[in-house]
mmCIF file of C-alpha atoms in Angstrom:
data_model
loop_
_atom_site.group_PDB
_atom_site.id
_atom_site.type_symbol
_atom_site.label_atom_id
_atom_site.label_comp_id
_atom_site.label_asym_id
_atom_site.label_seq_id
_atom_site.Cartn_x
_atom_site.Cartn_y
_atom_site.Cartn_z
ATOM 1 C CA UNK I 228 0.000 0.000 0.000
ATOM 2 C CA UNK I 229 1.183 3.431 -1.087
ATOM 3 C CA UNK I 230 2.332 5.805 2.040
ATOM 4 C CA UNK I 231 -0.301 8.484 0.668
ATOM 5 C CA UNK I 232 -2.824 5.102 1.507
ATOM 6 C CA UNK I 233 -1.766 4.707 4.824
ATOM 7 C CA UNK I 234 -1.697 7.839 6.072
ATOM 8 C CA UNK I 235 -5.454 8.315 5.482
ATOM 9 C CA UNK I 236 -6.411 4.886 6.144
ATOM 10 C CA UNK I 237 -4.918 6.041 10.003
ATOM 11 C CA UNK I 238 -6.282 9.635 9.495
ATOM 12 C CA UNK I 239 -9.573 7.669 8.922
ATOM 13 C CA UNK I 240 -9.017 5.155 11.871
ATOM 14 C CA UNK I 241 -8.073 8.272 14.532
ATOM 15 C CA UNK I 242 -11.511 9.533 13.578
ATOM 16 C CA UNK I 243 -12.745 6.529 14.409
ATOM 17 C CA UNK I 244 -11.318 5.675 17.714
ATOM 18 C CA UNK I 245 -12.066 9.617 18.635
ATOM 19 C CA UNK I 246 -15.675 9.460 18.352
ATOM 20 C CA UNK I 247 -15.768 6.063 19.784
ATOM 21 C CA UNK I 248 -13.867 8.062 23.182
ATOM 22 C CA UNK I 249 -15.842 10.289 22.933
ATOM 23 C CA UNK I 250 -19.443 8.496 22.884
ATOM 24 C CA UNK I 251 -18.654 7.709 26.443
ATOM 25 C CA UNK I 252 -19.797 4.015 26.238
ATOM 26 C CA UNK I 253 -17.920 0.783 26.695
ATOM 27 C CA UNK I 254 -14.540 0.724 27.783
ATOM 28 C CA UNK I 255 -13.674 4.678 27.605
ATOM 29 C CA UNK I 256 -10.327 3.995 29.266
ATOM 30 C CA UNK I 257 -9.291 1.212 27.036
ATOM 31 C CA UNK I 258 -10.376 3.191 24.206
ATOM 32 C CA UNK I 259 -8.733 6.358 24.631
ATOM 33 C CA UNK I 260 -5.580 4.194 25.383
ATOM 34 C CA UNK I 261 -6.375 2.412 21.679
ATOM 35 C CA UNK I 262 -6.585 6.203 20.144
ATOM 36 C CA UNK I 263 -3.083 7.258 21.812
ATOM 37 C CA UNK I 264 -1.328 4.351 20.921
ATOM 38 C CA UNK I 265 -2.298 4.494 17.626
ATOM 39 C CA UNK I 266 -1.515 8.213 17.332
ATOM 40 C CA UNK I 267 1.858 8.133 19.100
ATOM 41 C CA UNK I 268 2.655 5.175 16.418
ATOM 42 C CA UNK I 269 1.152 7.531 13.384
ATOM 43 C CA UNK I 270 3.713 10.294 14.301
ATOM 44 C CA UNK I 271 6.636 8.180 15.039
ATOM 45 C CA UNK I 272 6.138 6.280 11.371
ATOM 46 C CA UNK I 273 5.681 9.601 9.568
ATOM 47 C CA UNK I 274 8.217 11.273 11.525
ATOM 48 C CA UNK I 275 11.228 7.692 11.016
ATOM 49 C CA UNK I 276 9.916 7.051 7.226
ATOM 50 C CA UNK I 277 8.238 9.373 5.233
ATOM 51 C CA UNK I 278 9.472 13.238 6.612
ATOM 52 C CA UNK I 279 12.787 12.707 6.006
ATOM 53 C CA UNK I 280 11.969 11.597 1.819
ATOM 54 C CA UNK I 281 9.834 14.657 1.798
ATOM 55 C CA UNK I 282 12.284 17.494 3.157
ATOM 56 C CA UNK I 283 13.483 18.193 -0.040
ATOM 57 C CA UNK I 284 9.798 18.298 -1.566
ATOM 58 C CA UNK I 285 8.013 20.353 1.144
ATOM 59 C CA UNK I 286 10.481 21.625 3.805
ATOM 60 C CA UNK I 287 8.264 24.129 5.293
ATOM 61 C CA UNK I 288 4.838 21.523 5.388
ATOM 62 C CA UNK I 289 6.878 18.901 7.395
ATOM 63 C CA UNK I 290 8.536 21.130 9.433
ATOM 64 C CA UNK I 291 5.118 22.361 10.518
ATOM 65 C CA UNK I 292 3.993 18.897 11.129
ATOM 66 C CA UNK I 293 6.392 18.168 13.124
ATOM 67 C CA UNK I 294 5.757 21.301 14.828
ATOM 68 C CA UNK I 295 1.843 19.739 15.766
ATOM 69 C CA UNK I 296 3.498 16.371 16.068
ATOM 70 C CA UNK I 297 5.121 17.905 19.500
ATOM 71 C CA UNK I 298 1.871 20.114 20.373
ATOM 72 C CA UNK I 299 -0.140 16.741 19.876
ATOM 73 C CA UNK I 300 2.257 14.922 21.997
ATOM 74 C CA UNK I 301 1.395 17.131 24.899
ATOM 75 C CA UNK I 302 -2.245 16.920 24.631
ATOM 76 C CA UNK I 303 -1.623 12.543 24.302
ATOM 77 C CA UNK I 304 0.501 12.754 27.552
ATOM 78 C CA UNK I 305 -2.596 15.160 29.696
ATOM 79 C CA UNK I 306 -5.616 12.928 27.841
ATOM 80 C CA UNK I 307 -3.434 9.773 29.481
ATOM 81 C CA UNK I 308 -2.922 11.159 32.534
ATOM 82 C CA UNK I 309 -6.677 11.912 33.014
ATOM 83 C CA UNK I 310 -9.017 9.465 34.186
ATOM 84 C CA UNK I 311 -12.035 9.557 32.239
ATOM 85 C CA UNK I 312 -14.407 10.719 35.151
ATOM 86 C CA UNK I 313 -12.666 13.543 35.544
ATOM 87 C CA UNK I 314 -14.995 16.849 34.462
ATOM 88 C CA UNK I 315 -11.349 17.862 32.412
ATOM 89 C CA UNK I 316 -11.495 14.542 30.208
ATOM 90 C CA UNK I 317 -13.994 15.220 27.679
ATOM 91 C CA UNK I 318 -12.537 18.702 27.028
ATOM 92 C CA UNK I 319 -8.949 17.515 26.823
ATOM 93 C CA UNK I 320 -10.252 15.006 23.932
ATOM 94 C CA UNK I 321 -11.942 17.517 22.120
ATOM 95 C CA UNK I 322 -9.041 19.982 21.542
ATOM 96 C CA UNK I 323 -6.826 16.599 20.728
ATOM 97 C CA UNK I 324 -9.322 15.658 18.424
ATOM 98 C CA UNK I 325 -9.106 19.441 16.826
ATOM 99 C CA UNK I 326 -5.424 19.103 16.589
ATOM 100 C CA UNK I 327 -4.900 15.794 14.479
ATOM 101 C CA UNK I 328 -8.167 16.986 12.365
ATOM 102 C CA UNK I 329 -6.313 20.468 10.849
ATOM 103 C CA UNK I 330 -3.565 18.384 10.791
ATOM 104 C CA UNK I 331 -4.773 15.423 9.041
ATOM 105 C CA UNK I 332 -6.399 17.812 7.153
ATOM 106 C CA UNK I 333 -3.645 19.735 6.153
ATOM 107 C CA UNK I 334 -1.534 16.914 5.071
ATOM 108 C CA UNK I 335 -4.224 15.757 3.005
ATOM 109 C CA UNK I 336 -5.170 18.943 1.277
ATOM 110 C CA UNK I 337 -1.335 20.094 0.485
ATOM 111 C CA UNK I 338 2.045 17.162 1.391
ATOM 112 C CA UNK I 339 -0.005 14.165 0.269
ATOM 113 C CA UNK I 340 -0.968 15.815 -3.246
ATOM 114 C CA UNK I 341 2.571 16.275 -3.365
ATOM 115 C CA UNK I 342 3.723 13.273 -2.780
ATOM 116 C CA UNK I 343 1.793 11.803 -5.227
ATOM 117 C CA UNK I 344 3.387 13.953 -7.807
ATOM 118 C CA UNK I 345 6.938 13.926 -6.684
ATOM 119 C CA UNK I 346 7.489 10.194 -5.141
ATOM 120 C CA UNK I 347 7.565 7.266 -7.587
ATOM 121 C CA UNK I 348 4.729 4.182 -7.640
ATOM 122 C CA UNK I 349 7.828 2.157 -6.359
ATOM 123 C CA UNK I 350 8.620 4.768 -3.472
ATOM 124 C CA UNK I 351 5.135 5.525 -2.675
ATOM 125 C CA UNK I 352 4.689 1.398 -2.322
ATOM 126 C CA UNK I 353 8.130 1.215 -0.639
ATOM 127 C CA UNK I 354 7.571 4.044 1.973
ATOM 128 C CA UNK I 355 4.012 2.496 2.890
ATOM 129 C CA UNK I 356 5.212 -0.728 3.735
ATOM 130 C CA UNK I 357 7.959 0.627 5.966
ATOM 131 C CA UNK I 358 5.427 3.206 7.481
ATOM 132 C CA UNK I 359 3.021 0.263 7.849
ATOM 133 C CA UNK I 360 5.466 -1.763 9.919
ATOM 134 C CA UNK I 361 6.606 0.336 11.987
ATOM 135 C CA UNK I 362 3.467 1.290 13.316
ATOM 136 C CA UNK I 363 2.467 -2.515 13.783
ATOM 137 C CA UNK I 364 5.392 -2.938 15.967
ATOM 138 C CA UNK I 365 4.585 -0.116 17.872
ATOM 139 C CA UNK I 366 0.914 -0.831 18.241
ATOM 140 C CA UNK I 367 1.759 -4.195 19.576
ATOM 141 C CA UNK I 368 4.685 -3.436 21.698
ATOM 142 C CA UNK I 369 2.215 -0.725 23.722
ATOM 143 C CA UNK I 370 -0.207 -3.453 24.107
ATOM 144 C CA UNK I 371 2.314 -6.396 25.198
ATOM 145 C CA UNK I 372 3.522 -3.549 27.612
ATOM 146 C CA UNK I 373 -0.191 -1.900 28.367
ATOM 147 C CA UNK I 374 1.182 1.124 28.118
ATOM 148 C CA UNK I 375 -0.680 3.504 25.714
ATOM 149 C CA UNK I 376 2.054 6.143 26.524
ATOM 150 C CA UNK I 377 4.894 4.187 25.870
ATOM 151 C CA UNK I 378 5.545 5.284 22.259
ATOM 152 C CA UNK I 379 5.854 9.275 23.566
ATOM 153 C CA UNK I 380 8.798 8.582 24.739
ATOM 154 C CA UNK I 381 10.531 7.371 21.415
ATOM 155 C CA UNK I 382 8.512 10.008 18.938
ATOM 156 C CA UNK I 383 9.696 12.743 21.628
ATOM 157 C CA UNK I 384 13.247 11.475 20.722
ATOM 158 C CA UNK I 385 12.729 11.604 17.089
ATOM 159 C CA UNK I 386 11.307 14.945 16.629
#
């Protein structure tokens, strides 16, 4: 799968996992630990594979993103550290939520269109399946180690 793919298959899955947070039904806690996992793993792959190919297509678009990457870090590390009973929860959520939106948003609108016009088939296909697997590992390794923080610590190092 191309890395353009990818990306907005877990664009598409974050929106997912947000509004199933934020229904407040089922498992909240074990939810919002499925949403930061899998956002903390959707940085660190963009961040490892695919913003380094781009710098010399978009310089100022990843920069940004990498920018939001640390901003969205923060708000990962308070939603964690909440317990969802607490009045703050719900709010914290929302302005996460608003966060990887413009910036899902962004990257789909202006460095994905890009990509698509500067990266070969082969390095489009290449740079998904590297994206891909990295963020499998780290999925799994936060759930071996049930900690849905976990990954922070190794995108914080690669920003």
């Amino acid at each position: 799968m191309k890395a353009t793919q990818v990306l907005k298959a877990q664009h598409r899955e974050a929106e997912r996992l947000f509004e199933l947070v934020l229904s407040g039904t089922g498992d909240v806690r074990g939810a919002a630990d499925e949403l930061t996992r899998h956002l903390l793993a959707h940085m660190l792959a963009e961040q490892v594979v695919l913003f380094p190919e781009l710098l010399a297509i978009e310089p100022d678009l990843v920069r940004g993103a990498c920018e939001e990457h640390t901003v969205a870090r923060f708000e990962i590390r308070r939603v964690v550290d909440t317990l969802p009973g607490d009045p703050t929860f719900k709010a914290k959520l929302v302005t996460l939520r608003e966060l990887v939106s413009h910036h899902a948003e962004e990257e789909e609108r202006a460095l994905l269109p890009r990509v698509e016009g500067e990266l070969s088939d082969d390095m489009n296909e290449r740079l998904g399946e590297q994206m891909q697997e990295l963020f499998d590992a780290l999925v799994a390794h936060a759930r071996r180690t049930r900690n849905p923080g976990l990954a922070s610590k190794h995108v914080a190092t690669a920003a």
